[in-house]
Amino acid sequence: MCGDPLYNIFPYEYRGEQEEIESLITNTVKSGTAAVIESGTGTGKTVVSMAGALKAAHGTDSKIIYLTRTKSQQKQIIQEAAAISEKRPIVCIGVQGRSAHTCPMMSKDPENSTGTSEELSRLCSEYKKDDGTGRPCRYYENIGRTDMEGILDLVRESHPQPEEFSEYCLSRELCPYEMVKHLIQYADIVAAPYSFIFMPHIRERFMEWAGIPLSKTILIVDEAHNLPDYLREVMTIEYSTKAMALAEKEAQEWNDPEVHAGLSVTDIIAVLRECLNEALSQYLTGDDGMMPYTFLQDELMDRLGMSSHSLNMIYKGLMDHGEMIAEIKKSKKKLPRSYILSLGRFLSAWNTADEETNIFLIVGGENPKFQAYCLDPRAAAEPLRSCRSSIHMSGTLSPLSDYTEEIGLPEAAERIFPSPFPAENLKILYVNDVSTKFDEFNNIPEVYERMKDHIISIAGAVDRNTAVFFPSYSIMERFLRDDTLERIGKDAFIERKGMTQPELMEEVSLFKLSEGSILFAITGGRISEGLDFPDKDMEMAILVGIPYPKPTAKQEALRRYYDMRFGNGWERSSKIPAMRKMRQAIGRLIRSETDRGMAVILDRRVFNLEDIAAEPTDDPRAEVLNFFGDGQI
Ligand code: SF4
């Protein structure tokens, strides 16, 4: 088999340990097990994992599902598929969540741009029946008259990116979403967001389109270090004050329907609001607070004078009324959204949430909310145990056994492949006289002043694009309110809280285009985890403090959960995530074998973090000047 030219599909000359990684993946898939792999920048993990999995899938009816968190990663998968196709033609389809933007019928109504995939799917089903002229949506109808074989050949030959394919379809009055759905069955590789596998209602439909059961899929999880937290979020339910206000407004618009036993929707919301205020006054300590599992149900029964059976009737009544509103809106070609439906679903889900795996929180802030936070990601990770094989890859995944245990993989090969780039191209230092430890940073003014002096002196030492990563927005704001940027005296770009993706990308591209500028960003934020800064785009990183999580009730519960399951709660809940975030931020500096970069960590506690190979220094400015020569090159 190995002599078969169709089998040898790696499209480049192997370098470093690529061949070894590829054969590890091939063998893993063939044996129907899992591999958990940390592979540093430059190991070419995308193309290596695709080629390894394709080799094992060759001649079988398995399909590779490459799961990504970002659209840019999908782009790379399709580019690599084009390169592999030079050796053996393959079909690779990029699928993205449903969006009103790519639907000519829905894009006209701005409200649809906020629609969830469920809402848009419902609205689409209405358009498929009638586009407003008594005929089905023509973009849907035209698909039946399309030469699918021809389009499949086009995908096989030209490997369009999702945006390009969407434009191609629209120019021919074909629905891009439906076309992708149809083509998935022919794909060797499907690049999809995590949600397509880990959200049960989306997975069910996705598998139908793929035309195979989950047991025949090979799942490649990209940036797998994100997966445990992502899975927790998938299982978490919450309901906020703003959602209550929206449900109340909707009830008023729909004559405040009676739900059960003389109680209207607004009566129930009024009582729920009382319960929320009671929870805030009894349990909130700082950002959030733990509530007893039964608090909400008991309070509702008490305040409404009802049994749990009657409460269930109320929840059902809310959902029925909400469904009715959604249906009426749908029939009028409006977004089939109902806030009353969301309220009913929340109360019903909260009532049945598992006490063993969830904690029940009241969260404060500008928009207080109830939250049932899922601590254990294993249930949501079930697809990884039901698929044919799974490959988990990241540049920052160690300790690998922690990851394997946490998501409940039964058997996994675990390997670390370091970056092949010259180690001397990256220098990491730390200073000993500062820290963002709460008591020191907040209560000793000299510590803050020294921190500021370090930032100013290091950032001003050389004319190189420099990022200053802060452990939180609040700490960054403190420096921004002060004269830090004025004293650095360079052009500055800032990752602000709540920025939209286009706003963020604009800020980043201006920084990249500049020379010798400063970028203020967040360790663990969108810039430090997802964006590439090759060559001179970023040459120096200053990490202010260690991004340990805030000591909230949720964080404490997570620590206790890890303690009970593994016995090392603090390491798993605080230390390892902090190290991972720091490694991700530092990793922005070196994206090719010719990149050179320097990171300076402003926190004495780094010596405790074994995964951060930093050396101490008393004079970081001199070290920077030394590393970059005279600093003017
Ligand atoms: S079939 Fe496609 S174009 Fe027609 S309404 Fe649905 S998503 Fe929109």
XYZ file of C-alpha atoms and ligand atoms in Angstrom:
641
model
C 0.000 0.000 0.000
C 2.784 2.440 0.911
C 4.266 2.082 -2.570
C 0.981 3.161 -4.121
C 1.492 6.698 -5.488
C -2.103 7.517 -4.558
C -1.229 6.652 -0.993
C 1.750 9.001 -0.716
C -0.140 12.224 -0.669
C 1.937 14.543 1.515
C 2.292 17.542 -0.798
C 5.629 18.945 0.382
C 9.073 17.712 1.229
C 8.943 16.419 4.777
C 10.834 18.521 7.282
C 11.541 18.037 10.973
C 9.279 15.409 12.447
C 6.415 15.776 9.980
C 6.680 12.243 8.633
C 6.597 10.848 12.150
C 3.544 12.913 13.104
C 1.812 11.882 9.909
C 2.391 8.180 10.493
C 1.298 8.508 14.148
C -1.989 9.920 12.875
C -2.392 7.279 10.160
C -1.789 4.465 12.661
C -4.113 6.039 15.216
C -6.959 6.307 12.733
C -6.383 2.784 11.465
C -6.524 1.427 14.997
C -9.722 3.381 15.713
C -8.267 5.132 18.747
C -7.314 8.736 19.585
C -4.119 10.781 19.494
C -3.452 13.840 21.627
C -0.607 15.815 20.105
C 1.157 19.017 21.054
C 3.003 20.283 18.016
C 4.844 23.564 18.072
C 4.715 26.332 15.491
C 6.276 25.234 12.214
C 5.384 21.548 12.464
C 2.686 22.087 9.810
C 0.055 20.426 11.920
C -2.826 21.203 9.550
C -1.408 19.539 6.449
C 0.250 16.736 8.404
C -2.967 15.774 10.177
C -4.990 15.975 6.957
C -2.518 13.787 5.041
C -2.203 11.297 7.914
C -5.965 10.924 8.271
C -6.540 10.745 4.490
C -4.074 7.896 4.194
C -5.940 5.906 6.824
C -9.335 6.770 5.347
C -8.292 5.771 1.818
C -10.532 3.005 0.481
C -12.962 3.204 3.405
C -16.293 5.026 3.654
C -15.042 7.268 6.463
C -15.137 11.028 6.274
C -12.727 13.447 7.937
C -14.307 16.281 9.892
C -11.744 18.955 10.684
C -13.096 21.015 13.566
C -11.903 24.581 13.914
C -12.678 27.581 16.061
C -11.925 30.283 13.508
C -12.711 30.983 9.884
C -9.039 31.676 9.158
C -8.181 28.105 10.123
C -10.805 26.837 7.659
C -9.088 28.850 4.981
C -5.806 27.084 5.642
C -7.467 23.646 5.532
C -8.867 24.370 2.085
C -5.503 25.697 0.881
C -3.790 22.514 2.100
C -6.509 20.396 0.475
C -5.633 22.079 -2.831
C -1.968 21.169 -2.316
C -2.839 17.543 -1.428
C -5.054 17.357 -4.511
C -1.965 17.731 -6.675
C -1.091 14.226 -5.452
C -4.558 12.759 -5.157
C -7.734 14.673 -6.041
C -9.880 15.182 -2.975
C -13.033 17.096 -2.192
C -12.790 19.437 0.774
C -15.804 21.499 1.774
C -15.809 24.346 4.273
C -19.087 24.623 6.126
C -20.021 27.575 8.284
C -22.918 28.232 10.580
C -26.132 29.439 9.026
C -26.156 33.196 8.518
C -28.746 35.629 7.180
C -25.910 37.395 5.380
C -25.552 34.597 2.786
C -29.302 34.172 2.265
C -30.771 36.603 -0.277
C -34.249 36.086 1.195
C -33.287 36.826 4.789
C -30.536 39.400 4.350
C -33.059 42.173 3.600
C -34.423 42.227 7.145
C -31.760 43.563 9.579
C -33.389 41.695 12.486
C -32.357 38.414 10.863
C -28.672 39.247 11.255
C -29.044 38.415 14.966
C -30.868 35.126 14.316
C -29.579 31.906 15.830
C -29.044 28.945 13.522
C -32.265 27.400 14.865
C -34.284 30.546 14.148
C -32.815 30.989 10.676
C -33.410 27.343 9.889
C -37.092 27.722 10.818
C -37.428 30.845 8.733
C -35.718 29.149 5.805
C -38.210 26.279 5.969
C -40.979 28.862 5.508
C -39.263 30.390 2.487
C -38.835 26.935 1.019
C -42.621 26.662 1.082
C -43.352 30.179 -0.129
C -41.031 33.065 -0.962
C -43.858 35.591 -0.747
C -45.130 35.010 -4.266
C -46.682 31.641 -3.517
C -43.646 29.778 -4.881
C -40.718 28.209 -3.021
C -37.536 30.223 -2.611
C -36.017 30.256 -6.107
C -32.478 29.897 -4.748
C -33.671 26.613 -3.299
C -35.757 25.574 -6.265
C -32.924 26.216 -8.749
C -30.812 23.570 -7.016
C -33.040 20.867 -8.488
C -32.125 22.120 -11.986
C -28.412 22.354 -11.331
C -25.690 20.159 -12.741
C -24.394 18.904 -9.404
C -21.705 16.780 -11.022
C -20.335 19.896 -12.713
C -20.265 21.812 -9.437
C -18.633 18.920 -7.670
C -15.918 18.899 -10.348
C -15.449 22.615 -9.825
C -14.995 22.119 -6.071
C -12.616 19.232 -6.705
C -10.551 21.247 -9.167
C -10.539 24.789 -7.860
C -11.011 24.351 -4.076
C -12.979 27.540 -3.484
C -12.940 29.167 -0.072
C -16.384 29.306 1.608
C -16.808 32.994 0.689
C -15.846 32.340 -2.934
C -18.207 29.381 -3.172
C -20.981 31.459 -1.667
C -20.445 34.198 -4.266
C -20.341 31.619 -7.050
C -23.678 30.149 -5.930
C -25.375 33.508 -5.486
C -24.281 34.627 -8.942
C -26.193 31.604 -10.293
C -29.193 32.125 -8.014
C -28.384 29.039 -5.977
C -28.616 28.893 -2.176
C -25.017 28.600 -0.875
C -26.089 26.924 2.348
C -28.200 24.279 0.634
C -25.465 23.654 -1.927
C -22.892 23.042 0.795
C -25.358 20.733 2.577
C -25.761 18.774 -0.623
C -22.032 18.514 -1.402
C -20.957 17.344 2.047
C -21.885 13.751 1.202
C -19.175 13.753 -1.502
C -16.457 15.364 0.600
C -13.349 13.567 1.802
C -12.748 16.358 4.307
C -15.278 18.742 5.806
C -13.919 21.783 7.653
C -16.545 22.768 10.205
C -16.908 24.770 13.419
C -16.846 22.839 16.732
C -20.597 23.353 17.063
C -21.321 21.002 14.149
C -20.197 18.063 16.247
C -20.619 19.174 19.847
C -24.077 20.745 19.718
C -26.452 17.779 19.543
C -29.213 19.402 17.448
C -26.715 20.680 14.850
C -24.785 17.390 14.825
C -27.893 15.383 14.071
C -28.586 17.358 10.899
C -24.935 17.522 9.914
C -24.626 13.734 10.038
C -27.727 13.441 7.873
C -26.156 15.697 5.241
C -22.894 13.757 5.450
C -24.805 10.546 4.870
C -22.753 8.568 7.375
C -23.102 7.778 11.073
C -20.783 9.395 13.616
C -19.010 6.032 13.974
C -17.575 6.521 10.478
C -16.171 9.985 11.076
C -12.560 10.835 11.799
C -12.567 13.958 13.941
C -9.575 16.291 13.937
C -9.859 18.870 16.704
C -7.835 21.979 15.984
C -6.640 24.222 18.844
C -7.761 21.440 21.150
C -6.639 23.284 24.298
C -9.877 25.268 23.929
C -12.074 22.201 23.875
C -12.752 21.497 27.605
C -13.924 25.068 28.232
C -15.899 25.100 25.007
C -17.677 21.889 26.041
C -18.521 23.372 29.433
C -20.037 26.386 27.733
C -22.114 24.185 25.427
C -23.687 22.555 28.479
C -24.136 25.757 30.499
C -27.519 27.445 30.740
C -28.224 30.987 31.875
C -30.902 33.623 32.005
C -30.306 37.337 32.451
C -32.143 40.443 33.563
C -32.039 41.753 29.986
C -33.667 38.539 28.720
C -36.402 39.028 31.345
C -37.032 42.569 30.118
C -37.291 41.349 26.519
C -39.736 38.594 27.505
C -41.800 41.143 29.436
C -41.914 43.488 26.445
C -42.921 40.638 24.167
C -45.677 39.593 26.597
C -47.076 43.134 26.574
C -47.055 43.193 22.777
C -48.976 39.901 22.689
C -51.694 40.856 25.248
C -49.885 39.276 28.164
C -51.242 35.751 27.724
C -52.393 33.695 30.706
C -50.063 30.766 31.138
C -51.551 28.735 33.971
C -54.054 29.114 36.820
C -54.785 32.811 36.253
C -51.111 33.779 35.995
C -49.937 35.798 33.020
C -46.437 35.909 31.551
C -45.674 39.257 33.203
C -46.859 37.873 36.597
C -44.318 35.091 36.271
C -41.544 37.438 35.170
C -42.281 39.709 38.134
C -41.865 36.772 40.513
C -38.730 35.585 38.722
C -37.277 39.072 39.087
C -37.985 38.948 42.837
C -36.185 35.596 42.996
C -33.192 37.073 41.171
C -33.034 40.033 43.539
C -33.294 37.680 46.507
C -30.447 35.567 45.109
C -28.344 38.694 44.580
C -28.879 39.842 48.142
C -28.348 36.417 49.711
C -25.572 34.834 47.666
C -23.622 37.357 45.615
C -20.075 37.850 46.891
C -17.940 39.772 44.419
C -18.607 38.871 40.790
C -20.842 35.876 41.476
C -22.094 33.545 44.182
C -23.113 29.930 44.574
C -26.769 29.211 45.240
C -28.293 26.002 46.573
C -29.440 23.733 43.758
C -33.081 24.052 44.815
C -33.101 27.802 45.470
C -34.928 28.946 42.363
C -37.502 26.167 42.332
C -38.207 26.603 46.079
C -38.527 30.377 45.769
C -40.890 30.089 42.804
C -43.060 27.519 44.605
C -43.094 29.622 47.734
C -43.858 32.955 46.071
C -46.447 31.531 43.683
C -47.928 29.140 46.297
C -47.638 26.252 43.866
C -46.467 22.663 43.698
C -43.594 21.570 41.467
C -46.169 19.952 39.183
C -47.915 23.326 38.715
C -44.567 24.982 38.025
C -43.945 22.431 35.293
C -47.318 23.374 33.822
C -46.207 27.016 33.850
C -42.961 26.161 32.059
C -44.902 24.210 29.470
C -47.404 27.053 29.099
C -44.580 29.534 28.501
C -43.029 27.293 25.860
C -46.390 26.691 24.151
C -47.144 30.413 23.993
C -43.622 31.161 22.838
C -43.850 28.523 20.111
C -47.119 30.020 18.956
C -45.590 33.507 18.719
C -42.577 32.130 16.845
C -44.846 30.305 14.410
C -46.954 33.403 13.729
C -43.810 35.460 13.105
C -42.471 32.742 10.835
C -45.669 32.681 8.774
C -45.202 36.445 8.270
C -41.590 35.861 7.144
C -40.257 37.440 10.317
C -37.497 35.989 12.492
C -39.297 33.276 14.500
C -37.898 34.449 17.816
C -39.778 34.403 21.060
C -38.313 35.601 24.333
C -41.194 33.910 26.151
C -40.118 30.635 24.553
C -36.542 31.213 25.764
C -37.852 31.891 29.263
C -39.872 28.667 29.302
C -36.927 26.674 27.972
C -34.591 28.154 30.557
C -36.877 27.388 33.508
C -37.483 23.870 32.268
C -33.769 23.209 31.644
C -32.776 24.697 35.013
C -35.264 22.450 36.755
C -33.786 19.341 35.170
C -30.083 20.356 35.276
C -27.951 17.666 36.850
C -26.873 18.529 40.398
C -23.780 16.337 40.136
C -22.148 18.087 37.203
C -23.474 21.657 37.476
C -23.074 24.479 39.922
C -25.848 27.006 40.319
C -24.720 30.608 40.332
C -26.045 34.091 40.632
C -23.844 36.393 38.563
C -23.742 40.144 39.278
C -22.625 43.067 37.125
C -24.568 45.237 34.695
C -26.789 42.382 33.580
C -27.273 40.029 36.552
C -28.181 36.468 35.688
C -28.849 32.943 36.869
C -26.326 30.463 35.554
C -26.128 26.668 35.783
C -22.472 26.146 34.916
C -21.405 22.688 33.814
C -18.155 21.606 35.448
C -17.701 18.264 33.746
C -17.080 18.331 29.965
C -17.288 14.549 29.506
C -20.958 14.339 28.558
C -20.578 16.944 25.818
C -17.429 15.138 24.610
C -19.412 11.973 23.856
C -18.969 12.302 20.035
C -15.229 11.855 20.570
C -15.910 8.436 22.041
C -18.446 7.454 19.380
C -16.496 8.454 16.270
C -14.125 6.151 14.422
C -11.043 7.992 15.616
C -10.117 11.427 16.914
C -6.960 13.509 16.574
C -6.464 16.387 19.000
C -3.876 18.994 18.133
C -2.603 22.220 19.594
C 0.615 24.137 20.066
C -0.126 24.388 23.799
C -1.793 21.214 25.039
C 0.513 19.840 27.704
C 0.110 18.186 30.158
C -1.426 15.850 27.582
C -2.713 13.266 30.053
C -4.693 15.997 31.850
C -6.491 16.781 28.615
C -7.150 13.101 27.799
C -8.571 12.433 31.262
C -10.575 15.607 31.428
C -12.624 15.011 28.295
C -12.816 11.287 29.012
C -10.968 9.750 26.051
C -10.703 6.020 26.795
C -7.370 5.462 25.089
C -5.061 7.952 23.449
C -1.518 8.114 22.123
C 0.070 11.221 23.631
C 3.043 12.905 21.979
C 4.793 16.265 22.074
C 6.599 17.495 18.937
C 8.528 20.698 19.611
C 8.847 23.520 17.131
C 11.623 22.849 14.586
C 12.641 26.532 14.610
C 16.026 27.481 16.141
C 15.552 27.812 19.916
C 17.981 30.756 20.052
C 15.581 32.857 17.967
C 13.308 33.278 20.983
C 14.487 34.686 24.284
C 12.209 34.778 27.323
C 13.127 36.749 30.418
C 11.396 37.731 33.621
C 11.944 40.384 36.230
C 11.947 39.706 39.937
C 10.806 42.959 41.478
C 7.128 43.120 40.400
C 4.014 40.985 40.316
C 0.291 41.336 39.682
C -0.427 39.350 42.872
C -3.538 41.097 44.207
C -2.123 42.344 47.528
C 1.092 43.635 46.017
C -0.207 45.151 42.807
C -3.234 46.835 44.363
C -1.960 47.743 47.800
C 1.690 48.652 47.291
C 1.960 51.729 45.043
C 5.697 51.138 44.390
C 4.926 47.776 42.765
C 2.561 49.385 40.267
C 5.007 52.242 39.605
C 7.886 49.812 39.035
C 5.681 47.809 36.659
C 4.894 50.959 34.717
C 8.572 51.960 34.597
C 9.469 48.519 33.224
C 6.832 48.752 30.477
C 7.986 52.229 29.458
C 11.671 51.407 29.533
C 11.403 48.065 27.669
C 8.875 49.272 25.091
C 10.998 52.343 24.437
C 14.308 50.488 24.142
C 14.060 49.543 20.456
C 12.001 50.526 17.438
C 10.345 47.144 17.029
C 6.665 46.384 16.954
C 5.899 45.468 20.549
C 2.812 43.980 22.169
C 2.093 44.561 25.824
C -0.176 41.782 27.068
C -2.202 42.439 30.226
C -3.880 39.755 32.347
C -7.241 41.570 32.306
C -9.000 44.574 30.824
C -9.209 46.205 34.244
C -5.428 46.083 34.686
C -4.886 47.381 31.151
C -7.345 50.225 31.847
C -5.356 51.262 34.886
C -2.267 51.794 32.747
C -4.297 53.469 30.002
C -5.781 55.956 32.493
C -2.282 56.718 33.642
C 0.446 58.341 31.517
C 2.004 55.045 30.343
C 1.343 55.502 26.637
C 2.347 59.163 26.662
C 5.654 58.282 28.262
C 6.325 55.474 25.770
C 5.695 58.070 23.072
C 4.975 55.724 20.167
C 1.978 55.031 17.982
C -0.344 52.787 19.985
C -3.107 50.351 19.098
C -5.478 48.874 21.640
C -7.588 45.720 21.943
C -10.623 47.212 23.648
C -13.292 45.267 25.486
C -16.363 44.545 23.358
C -14.695 45.399 20.034
C -16.382 43.753 17.069
C -14.259 41.407 14.971
C -13.928 43.913 12.080
C -12.915 46.663 14.538
C -10.327 44.394 16.085
C -8.922 43.323 12.713
C -8.663 46.958 11.627
C -6.662 47.795 14.760
C -4.402 44.780 14.265
C -3.731 45.471 10.591
C -2.809 49.090 11.366
C -0.378 47.822 13.998
C 1.116 45.338 11.540
C 1.559 48.012 8.892
C 3.314 50.315 11.320
C 6.919 50.227 12.479
C 8.079 50.433 16.067
C 4.532 50.705 17.437
C 2.855 49.464 20.583
C -0.122 47.136 20.825
C -1.967 46.874 24.151
C -3.788 43.525 24.272
C -5.072 40.871 26.644
C -3.257 37.629 27.469
C -5.781 34.964 26.528
C -7.701 37.410 24.321
C -8.483 37.218 20.621
C -5.143 38.721 19.584
C -2.927 36.580 21.775
C -4.675 33.311 20.865
C -5.723 33.500 17.271
C -3.681 35.856 15.123
C -0.406 35.520 13.264
C 2.307 38.160 13.513
C 5.120 36.934 11.246
C 8.424 38.631 10.626
C 8.498 42.247 11.838
C 4.765 42.401 12.548
C 5.628 41.723 16.191
C 9.151 41.271 17.534
C 8.751 41.891 21.223
C 6.144 40.940 23.808
C 5.877 42.308 27.318
C 3.660 40.186 29.536
C 2.334 42.146 32.485
C 1.781 39.671 35.323
C 0.460 36.128 35.199
C -3.116 35.693 33.921
C -4.414 33.614 36.805
C -8.212 33.542 36.733
C -10.122 35.882 39.025
C -11.050 34.200 42.331
C -14.794 33.924 41.691
C -17.287 31.391 43.065
C -17.263 29.662 39.678
C -13.469 29.435 39.723
C -13.496 28.060 43.258
C -16.080 25.443 42.265
C -13.920 24.436 39.306
C -10.923 24.046 41.605
C -12.920 21.836 43.976
C -14.279 19.785 41.073
C -10.723 19.123 39.812
C -9.570 18.359 43.342
C -12.269 15.748 43.718
C -11.703 14.193 40.285
C -7.920 14.403 40.008
C -6.510 15.740 43.279
C -4.689 18.741 41.744
C -7.386 21.387 41.598
C -5.233 24.510 41.664
C -2.894 23.273 38.923
C -5.743 22.375 36.599
C -8.011 25.331 37.284
C -5.422 28.125 37.540
C -1.810 27.305 36.879
C -2.088 25.297 33.644
C -4.589 27.679 31.970
C -2.365 30.636 32.924
C 0.740 28.969 31.448
C -1.173 28.092 28.299
C -2.317 31.687 27.817
C 1.228 32.959 28.310
C 2.666 30.422 25.854
C 0.035 31.415 23.312
C 0.911 35.109 23.690
C 4.661 34.460 23.448
C 4.004 32.157 20.475
C 2.852 35.178 18.411
C 6.519 36.202 18.058
C 7.873 33.219 16.162
C 5.883 32.134 13.118
C 8.723 31.055 10.791
C 12.257 29.770 11.036
C 13.707 33.215 10.364
C 11.578 35.074 12.939
C 13.372 36.355 16.039
C 11.615 37.635 19.102
C 11.938 38.490 22.742
C 9.413 38.205 25.552
C 9.787 39.875 28.924
C 7.470 38.738 31.710
C 6.860 41.272 34.435
C 6.176 38.942 37.340
C 8.514 37.305 39.808
C 6.204 34.263 40.212
C 7.203 32.906 36.799
C 9.864 30.698 38.404
C 6.922 28.508 39.578
C 5.705 27.916 36.024
C 7.725 25.030 34.656
C 6.324 25.306 31.108
C 7.627 28.858 30.721
C 11.367 28.618 30.144
C 12.181 32.146 31.306
C 15.463 33.427 32.710
C 15.609 36.133 35.383
C 17.083 39.533 34.643
C 17.761 42.683 36.673
C 18.135 44.837 33.594
C 15.566 43.916 30.937
C 16.241 47.056 28.862
C 19.929 46.155 28.470
C 18.944 42.589 27.536
C 16.559 43.889 24.890
C 19.215 46.178 23.394
C 21.684 43.315 23.417
C 19.256 40.859 21.759
C 18.306 43.244 18.978
C 21.848 44.650 18.456
C 21.752 48.451 18.667
C 17.981 48.456 18.517
C 17.951 50.524 15.361
C 18.290 47.805 12.716
S -33.189 27.992 0.814
Fe -31.362 29.215 1.040
S -31.764 31.115 -0.031
Fe -33.731 30.097 0.313
S -34.438 30.915 2.247
Fe -33.342 29.063 2.748
S -31.257 29.754 3.218
Fe -32.290 31.400 2.102
